[in-house]
mmCIF file of C-alpha atoms in Angstrom:
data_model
loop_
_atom_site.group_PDB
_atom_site.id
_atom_site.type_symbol
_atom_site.label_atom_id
_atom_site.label_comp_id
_atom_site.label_asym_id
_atom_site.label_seq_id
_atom_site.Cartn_x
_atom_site.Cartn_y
_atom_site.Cartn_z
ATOM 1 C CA UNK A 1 322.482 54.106 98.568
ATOM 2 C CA UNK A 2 322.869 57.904 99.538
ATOM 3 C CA UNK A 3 322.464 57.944 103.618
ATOM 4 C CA UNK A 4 320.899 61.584 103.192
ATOM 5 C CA UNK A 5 318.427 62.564 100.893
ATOM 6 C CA UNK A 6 317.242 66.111 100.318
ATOM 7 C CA UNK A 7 315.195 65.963 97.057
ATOM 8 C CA UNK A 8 314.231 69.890 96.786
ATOM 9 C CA UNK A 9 316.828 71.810 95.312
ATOM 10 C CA UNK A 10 315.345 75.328 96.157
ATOM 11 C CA UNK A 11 312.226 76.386 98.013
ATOM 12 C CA UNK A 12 310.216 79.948 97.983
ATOM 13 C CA UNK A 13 308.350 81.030 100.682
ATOM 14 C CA UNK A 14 306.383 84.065 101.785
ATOM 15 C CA UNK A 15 307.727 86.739 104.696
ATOM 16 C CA UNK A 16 305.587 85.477 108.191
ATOM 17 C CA UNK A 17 305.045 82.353 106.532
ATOM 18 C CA UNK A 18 306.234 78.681 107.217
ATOM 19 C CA UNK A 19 307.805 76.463 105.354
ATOM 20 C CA UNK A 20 309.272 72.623 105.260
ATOM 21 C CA UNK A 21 312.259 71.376 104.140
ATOM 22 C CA UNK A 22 312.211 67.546 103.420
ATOM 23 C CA UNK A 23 315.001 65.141 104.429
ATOM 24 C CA UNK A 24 315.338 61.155 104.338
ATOM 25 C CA UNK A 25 318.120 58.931 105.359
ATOM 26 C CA UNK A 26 318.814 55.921 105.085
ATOM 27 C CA UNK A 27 320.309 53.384 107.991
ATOM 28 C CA UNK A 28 320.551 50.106 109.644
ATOM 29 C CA UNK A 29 322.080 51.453 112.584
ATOM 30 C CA UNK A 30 319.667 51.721 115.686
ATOM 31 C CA UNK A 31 321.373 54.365 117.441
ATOM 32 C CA UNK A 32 321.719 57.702 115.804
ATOM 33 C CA UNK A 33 321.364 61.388 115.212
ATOM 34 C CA UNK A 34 319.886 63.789 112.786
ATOM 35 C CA UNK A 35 321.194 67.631 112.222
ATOM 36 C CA UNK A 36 320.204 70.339 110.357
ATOM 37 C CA UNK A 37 322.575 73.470 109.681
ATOM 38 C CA UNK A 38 322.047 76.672 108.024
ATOM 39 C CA UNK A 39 324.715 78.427 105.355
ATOM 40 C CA UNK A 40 323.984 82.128 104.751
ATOM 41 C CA UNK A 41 325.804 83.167 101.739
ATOM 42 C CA UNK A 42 328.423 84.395 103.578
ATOM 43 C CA UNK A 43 329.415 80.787 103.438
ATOM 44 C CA UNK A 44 329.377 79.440 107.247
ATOM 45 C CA UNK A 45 328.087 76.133 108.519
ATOM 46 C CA UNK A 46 325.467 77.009 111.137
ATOM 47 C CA UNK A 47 323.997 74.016 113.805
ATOM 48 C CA UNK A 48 320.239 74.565 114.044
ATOM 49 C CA UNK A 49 318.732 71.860 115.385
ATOM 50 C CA UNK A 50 319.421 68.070 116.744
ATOM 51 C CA UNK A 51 317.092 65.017 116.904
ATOM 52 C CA UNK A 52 318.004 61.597 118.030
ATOM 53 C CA UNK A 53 316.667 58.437 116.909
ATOM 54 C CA UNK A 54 315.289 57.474 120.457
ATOM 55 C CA UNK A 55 313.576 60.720 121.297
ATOM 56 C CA UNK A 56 310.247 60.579 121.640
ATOM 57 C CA UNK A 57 309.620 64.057 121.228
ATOM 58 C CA UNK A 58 310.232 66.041 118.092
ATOM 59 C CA UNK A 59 313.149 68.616 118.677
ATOM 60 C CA UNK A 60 312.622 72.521 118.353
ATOM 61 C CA UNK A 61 314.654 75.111 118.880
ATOM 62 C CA UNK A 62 312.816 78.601 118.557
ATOM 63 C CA UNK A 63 311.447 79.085 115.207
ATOM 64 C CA UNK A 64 312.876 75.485 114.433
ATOM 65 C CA UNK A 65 311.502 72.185 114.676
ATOM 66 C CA UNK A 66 312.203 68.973 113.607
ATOM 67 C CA UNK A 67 309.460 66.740 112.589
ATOM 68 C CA UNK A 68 310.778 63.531 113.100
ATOM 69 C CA UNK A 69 308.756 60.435 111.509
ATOM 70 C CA UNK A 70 310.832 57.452 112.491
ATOM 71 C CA UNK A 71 309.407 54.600 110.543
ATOM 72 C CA UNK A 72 308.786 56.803 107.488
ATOM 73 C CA UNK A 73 312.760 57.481 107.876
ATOM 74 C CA UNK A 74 312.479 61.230 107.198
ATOM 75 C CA UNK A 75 313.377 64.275 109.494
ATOM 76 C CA UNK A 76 311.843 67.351 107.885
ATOM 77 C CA UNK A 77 313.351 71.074 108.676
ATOM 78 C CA UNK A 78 310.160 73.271 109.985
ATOM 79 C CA UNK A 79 310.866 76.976 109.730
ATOM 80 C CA UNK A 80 307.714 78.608 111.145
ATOM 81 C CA UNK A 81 307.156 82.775 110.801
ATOM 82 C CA UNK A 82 310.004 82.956 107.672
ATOM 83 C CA UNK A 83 312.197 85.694 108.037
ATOM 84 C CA UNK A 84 314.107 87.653 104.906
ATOM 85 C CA UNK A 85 317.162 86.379 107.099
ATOM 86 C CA UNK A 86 316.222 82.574 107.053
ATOM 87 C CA UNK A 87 317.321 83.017 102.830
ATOM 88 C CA UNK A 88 320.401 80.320 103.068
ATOM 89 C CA UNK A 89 320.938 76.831 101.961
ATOM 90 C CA UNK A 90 319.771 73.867 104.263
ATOM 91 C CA UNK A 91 321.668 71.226 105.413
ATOM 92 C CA UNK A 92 320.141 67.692 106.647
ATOM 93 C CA UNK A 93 323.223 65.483 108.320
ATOM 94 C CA UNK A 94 323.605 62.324 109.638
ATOM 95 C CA UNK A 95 325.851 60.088 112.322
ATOM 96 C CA UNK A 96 325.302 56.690 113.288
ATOM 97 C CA UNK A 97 328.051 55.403 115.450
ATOM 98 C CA UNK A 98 330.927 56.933 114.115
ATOM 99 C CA UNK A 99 332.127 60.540 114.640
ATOM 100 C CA UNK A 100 331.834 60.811 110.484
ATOM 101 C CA UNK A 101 328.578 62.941 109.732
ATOM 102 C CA UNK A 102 326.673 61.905 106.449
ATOM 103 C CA UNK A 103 325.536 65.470 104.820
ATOM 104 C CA UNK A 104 322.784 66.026 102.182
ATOM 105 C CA UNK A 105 323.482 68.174 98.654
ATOM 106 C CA UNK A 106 321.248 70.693 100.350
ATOM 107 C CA UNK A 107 317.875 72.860 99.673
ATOM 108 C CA UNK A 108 318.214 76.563 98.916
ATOM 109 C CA UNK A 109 315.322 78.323 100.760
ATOM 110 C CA UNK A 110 314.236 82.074 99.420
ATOM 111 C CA UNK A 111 312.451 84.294 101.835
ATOM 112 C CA UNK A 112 310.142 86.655 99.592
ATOM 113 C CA UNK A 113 309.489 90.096 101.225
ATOM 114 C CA UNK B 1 333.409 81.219 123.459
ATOM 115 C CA UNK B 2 336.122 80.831 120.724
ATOM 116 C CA UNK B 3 334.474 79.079 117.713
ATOM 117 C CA UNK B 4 336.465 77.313 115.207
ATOM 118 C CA UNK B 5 339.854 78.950 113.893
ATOM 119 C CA UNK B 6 340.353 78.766 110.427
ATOM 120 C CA UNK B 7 343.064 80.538 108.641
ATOM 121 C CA UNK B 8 343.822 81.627 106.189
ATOM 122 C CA UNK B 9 340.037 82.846 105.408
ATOM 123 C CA UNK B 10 341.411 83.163 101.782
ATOM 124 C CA UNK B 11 343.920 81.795 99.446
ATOM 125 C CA UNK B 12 345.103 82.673 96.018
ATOM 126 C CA UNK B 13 348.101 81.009 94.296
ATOM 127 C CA UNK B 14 349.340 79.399 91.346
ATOM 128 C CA UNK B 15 349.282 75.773 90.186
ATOM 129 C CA UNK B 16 351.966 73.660 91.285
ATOM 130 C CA UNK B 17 352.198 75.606 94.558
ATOM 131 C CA UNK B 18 352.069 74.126 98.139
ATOM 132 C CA UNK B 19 349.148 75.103 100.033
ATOM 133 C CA UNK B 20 348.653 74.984 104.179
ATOM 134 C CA UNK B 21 345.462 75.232 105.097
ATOM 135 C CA UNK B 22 345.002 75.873 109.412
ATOM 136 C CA UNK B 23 342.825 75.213 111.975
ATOM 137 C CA UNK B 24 342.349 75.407 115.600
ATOM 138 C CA UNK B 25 339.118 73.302 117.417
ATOM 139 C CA UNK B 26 336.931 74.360 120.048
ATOM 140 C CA UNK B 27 338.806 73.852 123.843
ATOM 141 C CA UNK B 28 337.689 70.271 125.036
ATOM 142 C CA UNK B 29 336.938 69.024 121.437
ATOM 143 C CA UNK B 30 338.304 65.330 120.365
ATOM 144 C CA UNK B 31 337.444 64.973 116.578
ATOM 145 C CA UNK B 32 338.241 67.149 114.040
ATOM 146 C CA UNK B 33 337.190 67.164 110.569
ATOM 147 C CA UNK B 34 337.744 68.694 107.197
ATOM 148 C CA UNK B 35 335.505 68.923 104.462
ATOM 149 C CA UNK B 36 335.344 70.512 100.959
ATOM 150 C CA UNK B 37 332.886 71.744 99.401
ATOM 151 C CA UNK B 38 332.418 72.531 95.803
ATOM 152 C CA UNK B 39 329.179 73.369 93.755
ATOM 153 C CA UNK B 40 329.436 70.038 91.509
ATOM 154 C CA UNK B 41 330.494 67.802 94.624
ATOM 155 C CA UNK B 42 328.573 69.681 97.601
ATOM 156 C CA UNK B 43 330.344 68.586 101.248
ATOM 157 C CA UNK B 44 332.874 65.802 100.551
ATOM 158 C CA UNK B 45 334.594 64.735 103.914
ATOM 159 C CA UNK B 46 338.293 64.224 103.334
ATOM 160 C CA UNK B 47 339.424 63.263 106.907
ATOM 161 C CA UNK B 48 338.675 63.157 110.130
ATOM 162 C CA UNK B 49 340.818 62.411 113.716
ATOM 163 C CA UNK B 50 339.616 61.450 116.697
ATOM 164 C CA UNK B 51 341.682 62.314 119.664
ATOM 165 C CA UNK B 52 344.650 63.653 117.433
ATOM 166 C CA UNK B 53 344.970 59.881 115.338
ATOM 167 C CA UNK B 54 343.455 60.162 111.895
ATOM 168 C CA UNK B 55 340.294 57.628 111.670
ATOM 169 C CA UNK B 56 339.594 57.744 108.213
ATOM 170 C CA UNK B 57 341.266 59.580 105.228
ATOM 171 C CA UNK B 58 339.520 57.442 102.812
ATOM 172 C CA UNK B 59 338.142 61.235 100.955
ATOM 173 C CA UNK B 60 341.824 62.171 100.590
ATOM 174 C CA UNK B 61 341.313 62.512 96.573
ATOM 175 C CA UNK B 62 344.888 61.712 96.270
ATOM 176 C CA UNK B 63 348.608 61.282 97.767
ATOM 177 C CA UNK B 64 348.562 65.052 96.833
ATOM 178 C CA UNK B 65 346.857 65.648 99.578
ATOM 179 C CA UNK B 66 348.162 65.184 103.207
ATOM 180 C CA UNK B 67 346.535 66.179 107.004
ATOM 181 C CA UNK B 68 348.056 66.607 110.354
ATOM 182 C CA UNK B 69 346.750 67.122 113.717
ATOM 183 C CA UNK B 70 350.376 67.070 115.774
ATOM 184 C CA UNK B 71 348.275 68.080 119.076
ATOM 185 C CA UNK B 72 344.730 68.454 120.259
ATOM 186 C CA UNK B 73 344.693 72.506 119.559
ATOM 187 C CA UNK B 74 345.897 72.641 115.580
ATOM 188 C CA UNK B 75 346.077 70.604 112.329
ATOM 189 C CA UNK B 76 346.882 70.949 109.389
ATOM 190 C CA UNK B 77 345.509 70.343 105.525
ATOM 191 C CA UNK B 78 348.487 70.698 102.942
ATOM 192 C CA UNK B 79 348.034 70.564 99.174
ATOM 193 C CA UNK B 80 351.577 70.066 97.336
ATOM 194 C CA UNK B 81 351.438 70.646 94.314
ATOM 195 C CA UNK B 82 348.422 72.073 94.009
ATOM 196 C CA UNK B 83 346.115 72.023 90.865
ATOM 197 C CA UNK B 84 343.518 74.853 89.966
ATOM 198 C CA UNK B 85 340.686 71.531 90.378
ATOM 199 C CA UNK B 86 341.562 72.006 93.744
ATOM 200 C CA UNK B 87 339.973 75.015 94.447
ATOM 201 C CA UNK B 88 337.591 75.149 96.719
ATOM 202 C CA UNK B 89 336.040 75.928 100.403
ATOM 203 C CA UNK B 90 337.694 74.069 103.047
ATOM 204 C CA UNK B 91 335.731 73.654 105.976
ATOM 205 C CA UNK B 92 337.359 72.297 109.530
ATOM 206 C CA UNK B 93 334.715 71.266 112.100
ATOM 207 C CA UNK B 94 335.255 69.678 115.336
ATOM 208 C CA UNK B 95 333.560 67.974 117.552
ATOM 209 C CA UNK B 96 332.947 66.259 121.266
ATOM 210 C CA UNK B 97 332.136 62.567 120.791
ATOM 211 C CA UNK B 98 332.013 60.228 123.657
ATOM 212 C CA UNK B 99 331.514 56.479 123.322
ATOM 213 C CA UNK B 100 330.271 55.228 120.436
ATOM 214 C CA UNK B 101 327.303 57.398 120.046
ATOM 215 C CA UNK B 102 327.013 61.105 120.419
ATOM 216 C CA UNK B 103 324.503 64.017 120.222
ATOM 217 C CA UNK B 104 327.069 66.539 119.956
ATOM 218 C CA UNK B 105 327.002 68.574 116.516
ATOM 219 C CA UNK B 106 329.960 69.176 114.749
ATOM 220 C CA UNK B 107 330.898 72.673 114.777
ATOM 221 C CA UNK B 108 332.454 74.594 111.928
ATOM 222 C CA UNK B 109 335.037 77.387 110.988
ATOM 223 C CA UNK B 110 334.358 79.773 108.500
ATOM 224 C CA UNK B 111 336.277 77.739 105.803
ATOM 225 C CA UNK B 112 338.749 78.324 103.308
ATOM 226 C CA UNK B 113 338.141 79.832 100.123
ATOM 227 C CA UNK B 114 341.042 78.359 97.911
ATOM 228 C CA UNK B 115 341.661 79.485 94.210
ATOM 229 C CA UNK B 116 344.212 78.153 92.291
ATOM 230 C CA UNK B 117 345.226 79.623 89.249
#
């Protein structure tokens, strides 16, 4: 079974406007952590945000947040006020005890001015 | 602070050539990574060390394919020889990890963009 699941290839969304970015894993593992990173098309893996499996709290960072639904086993990307510079593929990733992340196949988000 | 060091940022060369690919973790890091990425596979991990001792190199695709990380500071991806299904981004990331569980991200270089012809 894939560990990360990212089920929307590409997204659209409006200038100002926000927009969520769905991810579900899949572990036994009780301890572990959820990432999301950012790659522009200039090609570099950006960090974004981090959530861990026993915060209690959803994680936000900025215009970032991470809405974290623990029994449902998903840990959706929010991007509120969409910027033309928020255009870049989306990561969801993955580590349960080991170093070794488990990364999604990625959503490509479009800003439209 | 210095990110991570990737060179070189790109590569062009012919089949059958060997191919060193560098890197150079963030100060204080202990795991290092490389990754590929391709638009049929996405991110494949290939390898990973913890504390300069490869952990797993089960996504080595094959004995073509060899990593070194002689000291905390550099390592090394080699390709020899190299085939043009090989081409690619290389990403190295790297990493704090304490214990058995960590909420440190894994940070990236700018990658490798590797053509061969």
């Amino acid at each position: 079974a894939q560990k990360i699941t990212q089920t929307q290839p590409g997204m659209f969304v409006q200038e100002k406007e926000a927009v969520t970015l769905d991810c579900t894993y899949d572990t036994s593992d009780p301890s572990y952590g959820l990432f999301w990173y950012k790659q522009p098309s200039s090609g570099e893996m950006i960090f974004l945000i981090y959530q861990g499996s026993y915060d209690q709290q959803n994680a936000t960072e900025g215009r970032y947040s991470l809405n974290f639904q623990k029994a449902r086993k998903s840990a959706n990307l929010v991007i509120s006020a969409s910027q033309l510079g928020d255009s870049a593929m989306y990561f969801c990733a993955m580590r349960e005890t080991w170093p070794q992340f488990y990364f999604g196949t990625g959503t490509s988000l479009t800003v439209i001015p | 602070d210095a990110g991570v060091i990737q060179s070189p940022r790109h590569e062009v060369t012919e089949m059958g050539q060997e191919v060193t690919l560098r890197c150079k973790p963030i100060s204080g890091h202990n795991s290092l990574f490389w990754y590929r990425q391709t638009m049929m596979r996405g991110l494949e991990l290939l390898i990973y060390f913890n504390n300069n001792v490869p952990i797993d190199d089960s996504g080595m695709p094959e004995d073509r394919f060899s990593a070194k990380m002689p000291n905390a500071s550099f390592s090394t991806l080699k390709i020899q020889p190299s085939e043009p299904r090989d081409s690619a981004v290389y990403f190295c990331a790297s990493s704090l990890v304490r214990g058995t569980y960590s909420n440190q991200p894994q940070h990236f270089g700018d990658g490798t963009r590797l053509s061969i012809l």
